[in-house]
């Protein structure tokens, strides 16, 4: 075995022996640089002595002197990732999927024939190196300068075509030379996250690298907001914003028509109406915003209008509730009788107090039949009258005291057309109010 390895120091070996034939193993590439995660192919051709019968071929890694190599396809670390390919024209190939860092080995082609001592090993074999992509770029660059970004590997890939990405999107308008991205005149828009890949393996991006661009403040603008109310105080707040790197920390405020600053800081509260603007500055330059008009009186008017609107709404709600309650009370009163718990005392024209008849618990009865005359509104009918007995004469002889009413309740009632007269209501209607008709004014 050791002598055979020594005789195969060249990839194409020609051996003449007792069999009068020759061996040869040729690899298309003896050094391959593969991208981590990619698929790699190792291929070549072979010949063997005609008097020997070829029984088996396979691949091995890192052959050791005096040790029989193991078939790579039976290695548990490779069995699911390798595929051995051959044809009748003596071509052979090894396909290795999902290459990892642990695949850095020397791969050799092994031939087994019907004579044990005549087996052959194609040594030296193919050396596999595994690499990853990473981006080299300046940490920071100032706007207007040039910058070169490089897609680096630890070994030389075979005829790679590099693709560049910015913030995950492919770049098509930049100059790409081999593995470099050239930025001729850097602007603030070139700042971002850059990565690279190799065509055919676009899913295997490099680790992204941020390019920072230093530039003066841009897009300086002023926004306005208000706070407070008319009772506790009203104020307007101005805020200045900008885009710059390094971030802007110096803000200065000016009022239109003035030359001296009126304030500093990112926020400012104006005390007078007028137009204001801000200036943003960093170590690379400065820029001012557009004018922002401020009308403090307009702010108060808005609050007053809002307060007036709320007040009117409150009044409308109050009036609605008031009229609703009033209507409800009127409806309830219309359903009550005209007289309730009335005490009526009738006194004759003479002064004889012994003949005074007192009535109590008098209730005005509903009309059950129309009165004899046409004026239904002038007829009063009473029922449930109880004679209370004689009472003492009044203190004076004032004729206006002939009739006394006590605890009289008057309730409005709607006029209703009486139902048809029947015999029972006719008897009750005969008791008209003439029997108890008041003879004098009310006390």
GROMACS .gro file of C-alpha atoms in nm:
model
  443
    1UNK     CA    1   0.000   0.000   0.000
    2UNK     CA    2   0.278   0.238   0.092
    3UNK     CA    3   0.462   0.173  -0.237
    4UNK     CA    4   0.145   0.243  -0.434
    5UNK     CA    5   0.095   0.580  -0.262
    6UNK     CA    6   0.454   0.672  -0.343
    7UNK     CA    7   0.409   0.582  -0.706
    8UNK     CA    8   0.106   0.817  -0.734
    9UNK     CA    9   0.257   1.154  -0.648
   10UNK     CA   10   0.128   1.291  -0.977
   11UNK     CA   11  -0.241   1.314  -1.066
   12UNK     CA   12  -0.173   1.119  -1.388
   13UNK     CA   13   0.029   0.804  -1.315
   14UNK     CA   14   0.137   0.547  -1.570
   15UNK     CA   15   0.243   0.217  -1.418
   16UNK     CA   16   0.378  -0.081  -1.614
   17UNK     CA   17   0.400  -0.408  -1.430
   18UNK     CA   18   0.346  -0.775  -1.455
   19UNK     CA   19   0.011  -0.716  -1.617
   20UNK     CA   20   0.162  -0.519  -1.905
   21UNK     CA   21  -0.103  -0.242  -1.871
   22UNK     CA   22  -0.121   0.103  -1.713
   23UNK     CA   23  -0.319   0.296  -1.443
   24UNK     CA   24  -0.414   0.661  -1.464
   25UNK     CA   25  -0.630   0.898  -1.252
   26UNK     CA   26  -0.673   1.260  -1.364
   27UNK     CA   27  -0.862   1.529  -1.167
   28UNK     CA   28  -0.998   1.834  -1.344
   29UNK     CA   29  -0.913   2.048  -1.038
   30UNK     CA   30  -0.688   1.957  -0.752
   31UNK     CA   31  -0.771   2.267  -0.543
   32UNK     CA   32  -1.125   2.390  -0.501
   33UNK     CA   33  -1.249   2.690  -0.302
   34UNK     CA   34  -1.615   2.643  -0.209
   35UNK     CA   35  -1.858   2.884  -0.052
   36UNK     CA   36  -2.002   2.773   0.278
   37UNK     CA   37  -2.352   2.635   0.221
   38UNK     CA   38  -2.294   2.578  -0.150
   39UNK     CA   39  -2.269   2.258  -0.357
   40UNK     CA   40  -1.932   2.148  -0.496
   41UNK     CA   41  -1.838   1.903  -0.775
   42UNK     CA   42  -1.508   1.708  -0.796
   43UNK     CA   43  -1.463   1.520  -1.122
   44UNK     CA   44  -1.206   1.355  -1.350
   45UNK     CA   45  -1.125   1.050  -1.561
   46UNK     CA   46  -0.946   0.720  -1.502
   47UNK     CA   47  -0.802   0.414  -1.683
   48UNK     CA   48  -0.702   0.070  -1.554
   49UNK     CA   49  -0.515  -0.234  -1.690
   50UNK     CA   50  -0.722  -0.433  -1.935
   51UNK     CA   51  -0.635  -0.768  -1.774
   52UNK     CA   52  -0.788  -0.650  -1.444
   53UNK     CA   53  -1.160  -0.647  -1.388
   54UNK     CA   54  -1.292  -0.334  -1.215
   55UNK     CA   55  -1.518  -0.433  -0.931
   56UNK     CA   56  -1.589  -0.108  -0.739
   57UNK     CA   57  -1.506   0.264  -0.723
   58UNK     CA   58  -1.565   0.517  -0.440
   59UNK     CA   59  -1.425   0.831  -0.274
   60UNK     CA   60  -1.219   0.861   0.043
   61UNK     CA   61  -1.080   1.152   0.245
   62UNK     CA   62  -0.731   1.208   0.388
   63UNK     CA   63  -0.581   0.861   0.313
   64UNK     CA   64  -0.329   0.736   0.570
   65UNK     CA   65  -0.032   0.511   0.496
   66UNK     CA   66  -0.089   0.141   0.573
   67UNK     CA   67  -0.459   0.208   0.658
   68UNK     CA   68  -0.735   0.090   0.428
   69UNK     CA   69  -0.951   0.398   0.350
   70UNK     CA   70  -1.329   0.400   0.415
   71UNK     CA   71  -1.594   0.466   0.154
   72UNK     CA   72  -1.706   0.827   0.202
   73UNK     CA   73  -2.070   0.741   0.131
   74UNK     CA   74  -2.066   0.516   0.440
   75UNK     CA   75  -1.941   0.795   0.667
   76UNK     CA   76  -2.238   0.919   0.879
   77UNK     CA   77  -2.119   1.280   0.842
   78UNK     CA   78  -2.138   1.254   0.462
   79UNK     CA   79  -2.382   0.980   0.372
   80UNK     CA   80  -2.678   1.218   0.336
   81UNK     CA   81  -2.479   1.483   0.148
   82UNK     CA   82  -2.262   1.302  -0.108
   83UNK     CA   83  -2.340   1.143  -0.442
   84UNK     CA   84  -2.089   0.933  -0.642
   85UNK     CA   85  -2.128   0.947  -1.020
   86UNK     CA   86  -1.956   0.734  -1.291
   87UNK     CA   87  -2.017   0.627  -1.652
   88UNK     CA   88  -1.888   0.367  -1.898
   89UNK     CA   89  -1.646   0.616  -2.052
   90UNK     CA   90  -1.439   0.611  -1.728
   91UNK     CA   91  -1.559   0.954  -1.608
   92UNK     CA   92  -1.617   0.997  -1.237
   93UNK     CA   93  -1.748   1.276  -1.011
   94UNK     CA   94  -1.833   1.352  -0.651
   95UNK     CA   95  -2.122   1.584  -0.563
   96UNK     CA   96  -2.108   1.733  -0.211
   97UNK     CA   97  -2.407   1.936  -0.090
   98UNK     CA   98  -2.430   2.202   0.182
   99UNK     CA   99  -2.058   2.244   0.231
  100UNK     CA  100  -1.947   2.323   0.587
  101UNK     CA  101  -1.623   2.427   0.754
  102UNK     CA  102  -1.568   2.064   0.858
  103UNK     CA  103  -1.547   1.956   0.492
  104UNK     CA  104  -1.191   2.091   0.453
  105UNK     CA  105  -1.015   1.767   0.346
  106UNK     CA  106  -0.827   1.599   0.063
  107UNK     CA  107  -1.061   1.385  -0.148
  108UNK     CA  108  -0.922   1.085  -0.344
  109UNK     CA  109  -1.075   0.842  -0.595
  110UNK     CA  110  -1.038   0.471  -0.505
  111UNK     CA  111  -1.056   0.177  -0.753
  112UNK     CA  112  -1.105  -0.187  -0.646
  113UNK     CA  113  -1.020  -0.470  -0.893
  114UNK     CA  114  -1.037  -0.848  -0.886
  115UNK     CA  115  -0.675  -0.874  -0.768
  116UNK     CA  116  -0.644  -0.741  -0.416
  117UNK     CA  117  -0.285  -0.625  -0.438
  118UNK     CA  118  -0.360  -0.442  -0.762
  119UNK     CA  119  -0.618  -0.195  -0.614
  120UNK     CA  120  -0.551   0.168  -0.696
  121UNK     CA  121  -0.581   0.510  -0.526
  122UNK     CA  122  -0.573   0.839  -0.712
  123UNK     CA  123  -0.330   1.028  -0.490
  124UNK     CA  124  -0.273   1.317  -0.445
  125UNK     CA  125  -0.642   1.404  -0.462
  126UNK     CA  126  -0.854   1.721  -0.455
  127UNK     CA  127  -0.802   1.967  -0.169
  128UNK     CA  128  -1.122   2.143  -0.063
  129UNK     CA  129  -1.116   2.481   0.112
  130UNK     CA  130  -1.432   2.644   0.251
  131UNK     CA  131  -1.487   3.018   0.281
  132UNK     CA  132  -1.752   3.275   0.372
  133UNK     CA  133  -1.818   3.621   0.232
  134UNK     CA  134  -1.763   3.936   0.431
  135UNK     CA  135  -1.765   4.305   0.340
  136UNK     CA  136  -1.475   4.541   0.400
  137UNK     CA  137  -1.566   4.910   0.400
  138UNK     CA  138  -1.453   5.230   0.569
  139UNK     CA  139  -1.631   5.289   0.899
  140UNK     CA  140  -1.722   5.645   0.799
  141UNK     CA  141  -1.681   5.863   0.493
  142UNK     CA  142  -1.756   6.232   0.442
  143UNK     CA  143  -2.004   6.342   0.179
  144UNK     CA  144  -1.830   6.421  -0.148
  145UNK     CA  145  -1.546   6.173  -0.100
  146UNK     CA  146  -1.496   5.837  -0.278
  147UNK     CA  147  -1.530   5.495  -0.117
  148UNK     CA  148  -1.456   5.135  -0.218
  149UNK     CA  149  -1.634   4.835  -0.067
  150UNK     CA  150  -1.476   4.491  -0.106
  151UNK     CA  151  -1.639   4.147  -0.091
  152UNK     CA  152  -1.369   3.936   0.071
  153UNK     CA  153  -1.309   3.559   0.084
  154UNK     CA  154  -1.037   3.350   0.249
  155UNK     CA  155  -0.969   3.159  -0.074
  156UNK     CA  156  -1.010   3.217  -0.446
  157UNK     CA  157  -1.349   3.117  -0.584
  158UNK     CA  158  -1.365   2.985  -0.939
  159UNK     CA  159  -1.483   3.259  -1.178
  160UNK     CA  160  -1.724   3.426  -0.935
  161UNK     CA  161  -1.964   3.704  -1.031
  162UNK     CA  162  -2.033   3.926  -0.733
  163UNK     CA  163  -2.367   4.090  -0.659
  164UNK     CA  164  -2.403   4.382  -0.417
  165UNK     CA  165  -2.700   4.467  -0.199
  166UNK     CA  166  -2.795   4.781  -0.010
  167UNK     CA  167  -3.051   4.742   0.267
  168UNK     CA  168  -3.140   4.401   0.120
  169UNK     CA  169  -3.202   4.528  -0.236
  170UNK     CA  170  -2.965   4.456  -0.529
  171UNK     CA  171  -2.761   4.748  -0.664
  172UNK     CA  172  -2.769   4.794  -1.041
  173UNK     CA  173  -2.657   5.156  -1.085
  174UNK     CA  174  -2.318   5.137  -0.912
  175UNK     CA  175  -1.982   5.045  -1.060
  176UNK     CA  176  -1.878   4.688  -0.974
  177UNK     CA  177  -1.523   4.575  -1.055
  178UNK     CA  178  -1.450   4.213  -0.971
  179UNK     CA  179  -1.524   4.193  -0.601
  180UNK     CA  180  -1.532   4.572  -0.536
  181UNK     CA  181  -1.814   4.826  -0.526
  182UNK     CA  182  -1.686   5.172  -0.617
  183UNK     CA  183  -1.869   5.483  -0.492
  184UNK     CA  184  -1.732   5.773  -0.695
  185UNK     CA  185  -1.887   6.065  -0.506
  186UNK     CA  186  -2.044   5.967  -0.179
  187UNK     CA  187  -2.369   6.138  -0.076
  188UNK     CA  188  -2.589   6.108   0.229
  189UNK     CA  189  -2.812   5.872   0.029
  190UNK     CA  190  -2.528   5.619   0.010
  191UNK     CA  191  -2.543   5.558   0.384
  192UNK     CA  192  -2.691   5.219   0.467
  193UNK     CA  193  -2.630   4.846   0.517
  194UNK     CA  194  -2.427   4.670   0.245
  195UNK     CA  195  -2.382   4.298   0.175
  196UNK     CA  196  -2.256   4.086  -0.116
  197UNK     CA  197  -2.322   3.746  -0.274
  198UNK     CA  198  -2.203   3.530  -0.563
  199UNK     CA  199  -2.422   3.472  -0.866
  200UNK     CA  200  -2.580   3.132  -0.847
  201UNK     CA  201  -2.574   3.148  -0.468
  202UNK     CA  202  -2.767   3.469  -0.407
  203UNK     CA  203  -2.923   3.313  -0.100
  204UNK     CA  204  -2.581   3.301   0.064
  205UNK     CA  205  -2.535   3.669   0.152
  206UNK     CA  206  -2.240   3.798   0.343
  207UNK     CA  207  -2.285   3.956   0.682
  208UNK     CA  208  -2.419   4.311   0.631
  209UNK     CA  209  -2.192   4.604   0.707
  210UNK     CA  210  -2.306   4.960   0.777
  211UNK     CA  211  -2.156   5.252   0.587
  212UNK     CA  212  -2.192   5.583   0.772
  213UNK     CA  213  -2.174   5.908   0.578
  214UNK     CA  214  -2.095   6.236   0.754
  215UNK     CA  215  -2.294   6.531   0.616
  216UNK     CA  216  -2.435   6.869   0.718
  217UNK     CA  217  -2.797   6.908   0.837
  218UNK     CA  218  -3.067   6.862   0.572
  219UNK     CA  219  -3.447   6.874   0.558
  220UNK     CA  220  -3.469   7.124   0.844
  221UNK     CA  221  -3.834   7.198   0.929
  222UNK     CA  222  -4.049   7.351   1.207
  223UNK     CA  223  -4.368   7.201   1.348
  224UNK     CA  224  -4.618   7.376   1.576
  225UNK     CA  225  -4.842   7.251   1.857
  226UNK     CA  226  -5.054   7.417   2.128
  227UNK     CA  227  -5.134   7.333   2.489
  228UNK     CA  228  -5.338   7.469   2.783
  229UNK     CA  229  -5.681   7.638   2.782
  230UNK     CA  230  -5.831   7.981   2.821
  231UNK     CA  231  -5.869   7.946   3.200
  232UNK     CA  232  -5.526   7.824   3.304
  233UNK     CA  233  -5.314   7.964   3.019
  234UNK     CA  234  -5.259   7.907   2.647
  235UNK     CA  235  -4.918   7.847   2.485
  236UNK     CA  236  -4.772   7.753   2.146
  237UNK     CA  237  -4.474   7.518   2.115
  238UNK     CA  238  -4.239   7.517   1.815
  239UNK     CA  239  -4.022   7.212   1.743
  240UNK     CA  240  -3.726   7.197   1.500
  241UNK     CA  241  -3.625   6.870   1.328
  242UNK     CA  242  -3.347   6.787   1.082
  243UNK     CA  243  -3.153   6.506   0.916
  244UNK     CA  244  -2.775   6.502   0.957
  245UNK     CA  245  -2.475   6.295   1.068
  246UNK     CA  246  -2.345   6.327   1.328
  247UNK     CA  247  -2.692   6.406   1.469
  248UNK     CA  248  -2.766   6.775   1.513
  249UNK     CA  249  -2.745   6.900   1.871
  250UNK     CA  250  -2.727   7.279   1.817
  251UNK     CA  251  -3.055   7.451   1.733
  252UNK     CA  252  -3.099   7.831   1.729
  253UNK     CA  253  -3.427   8.022   1.693
  254UNK     CA  254  -3.484   8.355   1.513
  255UNK     CA  255  -3.780   8.583   1.456
  256UNK     CA  256  -3.840   8.730   1.112
  257UNK     CA  257  -3.691   9.076   1.085
  258UNK     CA  258  -3.449   9.024   1.373
  259UNK     CA  259  -3.077   8.951   1.365
  260UNK     CA  260  -3.028   8.822   1.719
  261UNK     CA  261  -3.138   8.476   1.832
  262UNK     CA  262  -3.456   8.462   2.039
  263UNK     CA  263  -3.399   8.113   2.175
  264UNK     CA  264  -3.200   7.790   2.155
  265UNK     CA  265  -3.270   7.419   2.179
  266UNK     CA  266  -3.484   7.189   1.971
  267UNK     CA  267  -3.809   7.332   2.119
  268UNK     CA  268  -3.910   7.696   2.165
  269UNK     CA  269  -4.218   7.870   2.314
  270UNK     CA  270  -4.280   8.211   2.149
  271UNK     CA  271  -4.421   8.492   2.362
  272UNK     CA  272  -4.531   8.714   2.074
  273UNK     CA  273  -4.710   8.666   1.746
  274UNK     CA  274  -4.493   8.664   1.435
  275UNK     CA  275  -4.295   8.435   1.201
  276UNK     CA  276  -4.015   8.219   1.339
  277UNK     CA  277  -3.747   7.991   1.192
  278UNK     CA  278  -3.470   7.769   1.330
  279UNK     CA  279  -3.111   7.696   1.232
  280UNK     CA  280  -2.963   7.343   1.271
  281UNK     CA  281  -2.586   7.304   1.289
  282UNK     CA  282  -2.324   7.027   1.326
  283UNK     CA  283  -1.949   7.013   1.257
  284UNK     CA  284  -2.008   6.971   0.882
  285UNK     CA  285  -2.232   7.276   0.826
  286UNK     CA  286  -2.567   7.441   0.899
  287UNK     CA  287  -2.909   7.487   0.739
  288UNK     CA  288  -3.217   7.698   0.825
  289UNK     CA  289  -3.584   7.610   0.805
  290UNK     CA  290  -3.870   7.791   0.635
  291UNK     CA  291  -4.073   8.054   0.827
  292UNK     CA  292  -4.347   7.938   1.061
  293UNK     CA  293  -4.620   8.199   1.133
  294UNK     CA  294  -4.751   8.213   1.491
  295UNK     CA  295  -5.076   8.391   1.595
  296UNK     CA  296  -5.130   8.367   1.968
  297UNK     CA  297  -5.468   8.549   1.949
  298UNK     CA  298  -5.602   8.292   1.705
  299UNK     CA  299  -5.532   8.023   1.960
  300UNK     CA  300  -5.741   8.201   2.223
  301UNK     CA  301  -6.028   8.248   1.975
  302UNK     CA  302  -6.036   7.879   1.901
  303UNK     CA  303  -6.064   7.798   2.271
  304UNK     CA  304  -6.338   8.061   2.322
  305UNK     CA  305  -6.539   7.922   2.031
  306UNK     CA  306  -6.502   7.574   2.171
  307UNK     CA  307  -6.617   7.687   2.517
  308UNK     CA  308  -6.917   7.871   2.366
  309UNK     CA  309  -7.016   7.562   2.172
  310UNK     CA  310  -7.003   7.348   2.485
  311UNK     CA  311  -7.216   7.606   2.672
  312UNK     CA  312  -7.484   7.614   2.402
  313UNK     CA  313  -7.506   7.240   2.404
  314UNK     CA  314  -7.558   7.247   2.782
  315UNK     CA  315  -7.839   7.503   2.755
  316UNK     CA  316  -8.012   7.299   2.485
  317UNK     CA  317  -8.002   6.988   2.702
  318UNK     CA  318  -8.141   7.180   3.003
  319UNK     CA  319  -8.433   7.327   2.804
  320UNK     CA  320  -8.516   6.989   2.657
  321UNK     CA  321  -8.537   6.831   3.003
  322UNK     CA  322  -8.740   7.126   3.141
  323UNK     CA  323  -9.009   7.115   2.873
  324UNK     CA  324  -9.026   6.738   2.890
  325UNK     CA  325  -9.092   6.747   3.267
  326UNK     CA  326  -9.350   7.026   3.226
  327UNK     CA  327  -9.539   6.832   2.960
  328UNK     CA  328  -9.534   6.521   3.175
  329UNK     CA  329  -9.678   6.711   3.474
  330UNK     CA  330  -9.957   6.861   3.259
  331UNK     CA  331 -10.050   6.520   3.126
  332UNK     CA  332 -10.074   6.379   3.479
  333UNK     CA  333 -10.298   6.670   3.598
  334UNK     CA  334 -10.541   6.618   3.309
  335UNK     CA  335 -10.617   6.267   3.431
  336UNK     CA  336 -10.721   6.376   3.786
  337UNK     CA  337 -11.088   6.462   3.894
  338UNK     CA  338 -11.204   6.824   3.925
  339UNK     CA  339 -11.264   6.817   4.304
  340UNK     CA  340 -11.105   6.587   4.553
  341UNK     CA  341 -11.186   6.565   4.925
  342UNK     CA  342 -11.404   6.874   4.914
  343UNK     CA  343 -11.597   6.989   5.219
  344UNK     CA  344 -11.901   7.200   5.121
  345UNK     CA  345 -12.115   7.382   5.365
  346UNK     CA  346 -12.439   7.530   5.237
  347UNK     CA  347 -12.600   7.806   5.439
  348UNK     CA  348 -12.953   7.930   5.383
  349UNK     CA  349 -13.020   8.298   5.328
  350UNK     CA  350 -13.150   8.354   5.683
  351UNK     CA  351 -12.929   8.375   5.985
  352UNK     CA  352 -13.061   8.062   6.146
  353UNK     CA  353 -12.745   7.867   6.207
  354UNK     CA  354 -12.940   7.567   6.322
  355UNK     CA  355 -13.061   7.505   5.971
  356UNK     CA  356 -12.715   7.506   5.826
  357UNK     CA  357 -12.641   7.187   5.638
  358UNK     CA  358 -12.278   7.083   5.610
  359UNK     CA  359 -12.154   6.842   5.347
  360UNK     CA  360 -11.817   6.679   5.327
  361UNK     CA  361 -11.634   6.433   5.108
  362UNK     CA  362 -11.789   6.589   4.798
  363UNK     CA  363 -11.655   6.462   4.464
  364UNK     CA  364 -11.750   6.607   4.133
  365UNK     CA  365 -11.893   6.327   3.927
  366UNK     CA  366 -11.817   6.256   3.562
  367UNK     CA  367 -12.102   6.334   3.332
  368UNK     CA  368 -12.280   6.023   3.223
  369UNK     CA  369 -12.553   6.197   3.023
  370UNK     CA  370 -12.587   6.537   2.862
  371UNK     CA  371 -12.754   6.809   3.076
  372UNK     CA  372 -13.096   6.938   2.996
  373UNK     CA  373 -12.967   7.248   2.831
  374UNK     CA  374 -12.709   7.278   2.557
  375UNK     CA  375 -12.435   7.436   2.764
  376UNK     CA  376 -12.259   7.129   2.902
  377UNK     CA  377 -11.980   7.336   3.047
  378UNK     CA  378 -12.218   7.513   3.294
  379UNK     CA  379 -12.351   7.200   3.463
  380UNK     CA  380 -12.179   7.071   3.773
  381UNK     CA  381 -12.264   6.725   3.904
  382UNK     CA  382 -12.160   6.602   4.248
  383UNK     CA  383 -12.172   6.259   4.405
  384UNK     CA  384 -12.073   6.079   4.724
  385UNK     CA  385 -12.198   6.365   4.946
  386UNK     CA  386 -12.222   6.315   5.321
  387UNK     CA  387 -12.409   6.552   5.548
  388UNK     CA  388 -12.178   6.654   5.827
  389UNK     CA  389 -12.427   6.802   6.069
  390UNK     CA  390 -12.491   7.150   6.207
  391UNK     CA  391 -12.203   7.394   6.246
  392UNK     CA  392 -12.171   7.710   6.443
  393UNK     CA  393 -12.252   8.036   6.262
  394UNK     CA  394 -11.959   8.237   6.131
  395UNK     CA  395 -11.825   8.519   6.348
  396UNK     CA  396 -11.965   8.793   6.131
  397UNK     CA  397 -12.285   8.841   5.937
  398UNK     CA  398 -12.109   8.897   5.610
  399UNK     CA  399 -12.338   8.748   5.347
  400UNK     CA  400 -12.034   8.649   5.151
  401UNK     CA  401 -11.971   8.381   5.410
  402UNK     CA  402 -12.283   8.186   5.327
  403UNK     CA  403 -12.083   7.912   5.150
  404UNK     CA  404 -11.758   7.772   5.282
  405UNK     CA  405 -11.517   7.541   5.097
  406UNK     CA  406 -11.240   7.355   5.265
  407UNK     CA  407 -10.957   7.150   5.118
  408UNK     CA  408 -11.066   7.204   4.756
  409UNK     CA  409 -10.838   7.072   4.477
  410UNK     CA  410 -10.894   7.195   4.122
  411UNK     CA  411 -10.764   6.983   3.838
  412UNK     CA  412 -10.793   7.057   3.471
  413UNK     CA  413 -10.981   6.802   3.270
  414UNK     CA  414 -11.047   6.769   2.902
  415UNK     CA  415 -11.408   6.791   2.789
  416UNK     CA  416 -11.534   6.457   2.682
  417UNK     CA  417 -11.851   6.368   2.499
  418UNK     CA  418 -12.065   6.159   2.733
  419UNK     CA  419 -12.177   5.812   2.638
  420UNK     CA  420 -12.540   5.736   2.552
  421UNK     CA  421 -12.788   5.784   2.836
  422UNK     CA  422 -12.911   5.474   3.018
  423UNK     CA  423 -13.154   5.431   3.301
  424UNK     CA  424 -12.897   5.425   3.579
  425UNK     CA  425 -12.715   5.738   3.470
  426UNK     CA  426 -13.048   5.916   3.415
  427UNK     CA  427 -13.143   5.870   3.781
  428UNK     CA  428 -12.804   5.994   3.898
  429UNK     CA  429 -12.804   6.286   3.658
  430UNK     CA  430 -13.134   6.405   3.810
  431UNK     CA  431 -12.930   6.502   4.108
  432UNK     CA  432 -12.795   6.817   3.957
  433UNK     CA  433 -12.575   7.069   4.114
  434UNK     CA  434 -12.884   7.285   4.187
  435UNK     CA  435 -12.922   7.090   4.511
  436UNK     CA  436 -12.578   7.200   4.626
  437UNK     CA  437 -12.524   7.496   4.400
  438UNK     CA  438 -12.296   7.748   4.562
  439UNK     CA  439 -12.489   8.064   4.670
  440UNK     CA  440 -12.210   8.300   4.735
  441UNK     CA  441 -11.851   8.378   4.664
  442UNK     CA  442 -11.569   8.146   4.764
  443UNK     CA  443 -11.374   8.215   5.079
   0.00000   0.00000   0.00000
